[in-house]
Coordinates of C-alpha atoms in Angstrom, one line a residue:
X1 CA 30.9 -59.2 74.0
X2 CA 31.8 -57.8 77.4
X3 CA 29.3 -56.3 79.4
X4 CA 29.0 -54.2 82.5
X5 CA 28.2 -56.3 85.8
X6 CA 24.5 -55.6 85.8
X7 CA 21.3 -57.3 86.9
X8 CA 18.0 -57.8 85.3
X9 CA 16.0 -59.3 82.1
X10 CA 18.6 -58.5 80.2
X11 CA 21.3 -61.5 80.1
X12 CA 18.9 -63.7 78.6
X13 CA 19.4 -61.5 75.4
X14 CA 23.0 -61.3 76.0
X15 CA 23.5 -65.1 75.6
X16 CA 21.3 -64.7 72.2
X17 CA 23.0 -61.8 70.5
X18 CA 26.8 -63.2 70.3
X19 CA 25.5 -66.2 68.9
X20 CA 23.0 -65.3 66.4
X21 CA 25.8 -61.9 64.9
X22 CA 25.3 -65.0 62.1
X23 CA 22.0 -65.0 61.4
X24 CA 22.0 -61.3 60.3
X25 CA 23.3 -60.7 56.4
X26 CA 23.6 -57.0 55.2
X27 CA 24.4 -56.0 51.4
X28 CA 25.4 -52.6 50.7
X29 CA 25.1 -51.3 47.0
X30 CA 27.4 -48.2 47.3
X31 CA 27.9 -46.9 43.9
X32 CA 31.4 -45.0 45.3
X33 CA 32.7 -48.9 46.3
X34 CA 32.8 -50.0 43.0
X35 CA 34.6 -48.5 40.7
X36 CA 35.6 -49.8 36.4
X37 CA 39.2 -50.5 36.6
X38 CA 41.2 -48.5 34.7
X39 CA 43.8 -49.0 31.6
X40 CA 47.2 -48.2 32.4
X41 CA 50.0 -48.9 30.5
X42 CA 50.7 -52.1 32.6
X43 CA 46.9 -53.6 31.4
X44 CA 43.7 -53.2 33.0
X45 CA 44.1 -53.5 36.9
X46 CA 41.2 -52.8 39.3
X47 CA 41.9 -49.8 41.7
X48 CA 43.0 -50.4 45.2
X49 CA 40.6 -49.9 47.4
X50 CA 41.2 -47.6 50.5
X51 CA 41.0 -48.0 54.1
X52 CA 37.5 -48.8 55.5
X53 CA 35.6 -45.4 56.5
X54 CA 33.0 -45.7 60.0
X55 CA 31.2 -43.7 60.7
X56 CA 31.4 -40.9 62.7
X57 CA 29.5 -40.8 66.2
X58 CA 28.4 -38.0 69.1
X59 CA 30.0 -38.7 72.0
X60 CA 28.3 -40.5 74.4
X61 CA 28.6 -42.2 78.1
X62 CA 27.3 -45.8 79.4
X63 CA 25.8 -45.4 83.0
X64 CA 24.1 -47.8 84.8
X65 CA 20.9 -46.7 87.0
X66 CA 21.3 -47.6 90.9
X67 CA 18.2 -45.7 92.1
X68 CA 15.7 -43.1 91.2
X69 CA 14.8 -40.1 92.8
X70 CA 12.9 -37.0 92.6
X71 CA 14.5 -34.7 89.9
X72 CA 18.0 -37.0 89.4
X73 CA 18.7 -40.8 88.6
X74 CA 21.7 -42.1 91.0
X75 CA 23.9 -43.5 88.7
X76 CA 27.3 -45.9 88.5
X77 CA 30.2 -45.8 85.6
X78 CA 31.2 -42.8 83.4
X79 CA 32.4 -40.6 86.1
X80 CA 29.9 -39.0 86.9
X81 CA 27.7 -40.2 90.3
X82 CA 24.1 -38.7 89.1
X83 CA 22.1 -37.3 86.4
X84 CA 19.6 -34.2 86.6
X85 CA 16.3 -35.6 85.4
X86 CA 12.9 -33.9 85.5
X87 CA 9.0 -34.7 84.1
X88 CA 10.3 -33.4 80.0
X89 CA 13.8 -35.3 80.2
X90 CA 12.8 -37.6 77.2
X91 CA 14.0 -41.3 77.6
X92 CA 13.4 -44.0 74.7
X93 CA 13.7 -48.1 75.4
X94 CA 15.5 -50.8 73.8
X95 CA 13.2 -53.6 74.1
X96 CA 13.6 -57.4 72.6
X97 CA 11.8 -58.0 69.2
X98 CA 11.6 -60.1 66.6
X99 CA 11.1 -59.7 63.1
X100 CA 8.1 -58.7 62.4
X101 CA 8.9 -55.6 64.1
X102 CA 10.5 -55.0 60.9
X103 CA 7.8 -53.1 58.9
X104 CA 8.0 -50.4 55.7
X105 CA 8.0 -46.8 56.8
X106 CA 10.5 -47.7 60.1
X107 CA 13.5 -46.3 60.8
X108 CA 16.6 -48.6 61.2
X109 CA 20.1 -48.7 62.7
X110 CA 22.2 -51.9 61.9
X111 CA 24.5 -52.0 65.1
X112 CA 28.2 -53.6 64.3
X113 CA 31.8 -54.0 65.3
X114 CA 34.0 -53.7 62.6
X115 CA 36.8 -56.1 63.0
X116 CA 40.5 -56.0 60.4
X117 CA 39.1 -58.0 57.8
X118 CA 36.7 -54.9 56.4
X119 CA 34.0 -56.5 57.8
X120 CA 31.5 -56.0 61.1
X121 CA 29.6 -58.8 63.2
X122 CA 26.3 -57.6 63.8
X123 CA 25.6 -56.7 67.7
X124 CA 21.8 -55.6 67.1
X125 CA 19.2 -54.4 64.8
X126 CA 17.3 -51.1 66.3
X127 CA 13.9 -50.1 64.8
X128 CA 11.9 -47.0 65.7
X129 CA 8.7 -45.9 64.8
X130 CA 7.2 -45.5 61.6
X131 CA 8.1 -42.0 60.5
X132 CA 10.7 -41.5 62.8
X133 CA 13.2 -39.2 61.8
X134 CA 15.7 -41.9 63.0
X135 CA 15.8 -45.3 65.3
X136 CA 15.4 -43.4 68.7
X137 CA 15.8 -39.5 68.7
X138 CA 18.8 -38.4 68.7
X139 CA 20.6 -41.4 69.3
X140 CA 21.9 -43.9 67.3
X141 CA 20.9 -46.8 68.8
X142 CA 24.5 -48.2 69.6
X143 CA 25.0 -46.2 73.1
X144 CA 22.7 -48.3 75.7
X145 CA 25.0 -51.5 74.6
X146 CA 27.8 -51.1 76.8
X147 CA 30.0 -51.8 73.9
X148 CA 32.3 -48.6 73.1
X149 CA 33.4 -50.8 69.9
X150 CA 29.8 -51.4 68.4
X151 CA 29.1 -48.8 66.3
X152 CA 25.7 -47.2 63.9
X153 CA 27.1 -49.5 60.7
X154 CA 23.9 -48.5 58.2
X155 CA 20.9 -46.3 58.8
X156 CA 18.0 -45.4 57.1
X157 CA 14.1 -46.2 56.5
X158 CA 12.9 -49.2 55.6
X159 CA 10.9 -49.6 52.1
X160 CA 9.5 -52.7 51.6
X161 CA 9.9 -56.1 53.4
X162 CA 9.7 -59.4 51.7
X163 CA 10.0 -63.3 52.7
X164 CA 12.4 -62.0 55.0
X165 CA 14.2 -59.6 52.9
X166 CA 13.8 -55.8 54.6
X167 CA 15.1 -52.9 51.5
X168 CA 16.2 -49.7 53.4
X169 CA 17.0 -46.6 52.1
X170 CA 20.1 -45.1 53.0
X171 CA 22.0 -41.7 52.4
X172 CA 24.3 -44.0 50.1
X173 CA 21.9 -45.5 48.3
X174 CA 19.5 -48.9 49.2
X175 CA 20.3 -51.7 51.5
X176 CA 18.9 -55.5 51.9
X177 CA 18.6 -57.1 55.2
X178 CA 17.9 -60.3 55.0
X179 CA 16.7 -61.4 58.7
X180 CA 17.6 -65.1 60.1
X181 CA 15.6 -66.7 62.4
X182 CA 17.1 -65.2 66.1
X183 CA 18.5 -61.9 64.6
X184 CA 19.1 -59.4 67.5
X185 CA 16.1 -57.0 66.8
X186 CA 15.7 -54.4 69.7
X187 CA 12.0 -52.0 69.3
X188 CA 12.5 -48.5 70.1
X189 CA 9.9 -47.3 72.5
X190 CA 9.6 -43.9 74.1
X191 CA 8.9 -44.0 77.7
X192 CA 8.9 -41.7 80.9
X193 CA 12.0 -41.2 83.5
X194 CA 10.0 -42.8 86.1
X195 CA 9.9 -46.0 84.4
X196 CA 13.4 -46.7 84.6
X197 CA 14.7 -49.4 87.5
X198 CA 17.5 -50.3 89.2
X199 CA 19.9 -52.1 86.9
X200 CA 18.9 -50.2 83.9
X201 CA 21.4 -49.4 81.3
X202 CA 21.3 -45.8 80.2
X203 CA 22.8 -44.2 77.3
X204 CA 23.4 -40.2 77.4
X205 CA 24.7 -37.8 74.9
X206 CA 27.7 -35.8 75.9
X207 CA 28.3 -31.7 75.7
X208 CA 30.7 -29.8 74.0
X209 CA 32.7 -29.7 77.4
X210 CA 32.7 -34.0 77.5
X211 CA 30.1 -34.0 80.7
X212 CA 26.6 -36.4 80.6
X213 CA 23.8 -34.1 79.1
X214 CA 20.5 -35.8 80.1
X215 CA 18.7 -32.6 78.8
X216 CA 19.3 -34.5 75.4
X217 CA 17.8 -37.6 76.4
X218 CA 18.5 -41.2 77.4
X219 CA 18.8 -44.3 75.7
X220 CA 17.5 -47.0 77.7
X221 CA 18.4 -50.7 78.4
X222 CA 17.4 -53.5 80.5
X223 CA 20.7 -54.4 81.9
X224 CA 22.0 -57.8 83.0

């Protein structure tokens, strides 16, 4: 997994996550997926299945912070040089976990890059808050990375968790996570503009027009 040249607390967690993509094992139960093959007049033959649907995603840009100042946040990458922040622009953290930050009544994003076999190797698993209505506002977790590839795979709420089996609740039905020992968990914290530094990864949510809309909020990294 490439990264951006960055400096900071970060590339201690970059040299865990490629590794420990393993460690993570996710089974979906999608009713749609599986289907009764049908008689034809050939026999009974299962269907065949179709291409693999992802999800679709908001726009977004990958910035990296170079300094703060009053009322903007200088800013490298993405095309743009600096972003308009003020006291209400909203800003949430990714921050290192483990697994017990995995608890019932969370909201979860399982972060992936699907690859041409129909499957995805996990890049990180985001929890928010209890209650949340998802992993970190408006976000889907994915967009701090600095991965355009890795992508939202499964969201939803977790339900229950047990000897390291987490159940989440899905639009598509329910989901078990089983959780290895090193599995890229990232907490979701919010926190205040002023606390970002130099180095910083930031996500931000683009407009209709394709230009950074901070107003929306930032996803925040540590970055390498």
């Amino acid at each position: 997994m490439e990264r951006a040249g960055n400096s900071g607390g970060f590339g201690g967690v970059r040299q865990l996550v490629l590794p420990i993509g393993a460690a993570v094992f996710v089974v979906v139960a999608l009713g749609a997926v599986v289907a009764a093959a049908q008689r034809t007049g050939n026999g009974d033959a299962p269907p065949t299945p179709g291409p693999m649907t992802l999800p679709r995603t908001v726009g977004y840009a990958t910035l990296t912070v170079v300094r703060t100042e009053p009322g903007r946040l200088v800013v490298s990458g993405g095309g743009v040089a600096e972003l308009p922040v003020g006291a209400g622009t909203r800003a949430w953290r990714l921050e290192p976990a483990d697994a017990d930050a995995v608890e019932t009544g969370a909201a979860m994003a399982i972060i992936g890059v699907p690859n041409e076999v129909r499957n995805a190797a996990i890049r990180a698993i985001v929890v928010g808050e209890a209650g949340s209505a998802g992993p970190a506002g408006p976000f889907g977790g994915h967009e701090a990375l600095g991965e355009p590839t890795a992508l939202p795979l499964i969201t939803g709420t977790v339900t229950g968790v047990e000897n390291g089996r987490a159940t989440v609740r899905t639009a598509a039905g329910e989901v078990s996570v089983w959780l290895g020992p090193g599995a890229p968990v990232f907490r979701v914290r919010e926190t205040g503009v002023e606390a970002l530094q130099p180095g910083d990864r930031v996500g931000v949510l683009l407009d209709r027009d394709g230009r950074p809309d901070p107003g929306r909020g930032l996803l925040v990294m540590r970055g390498e």
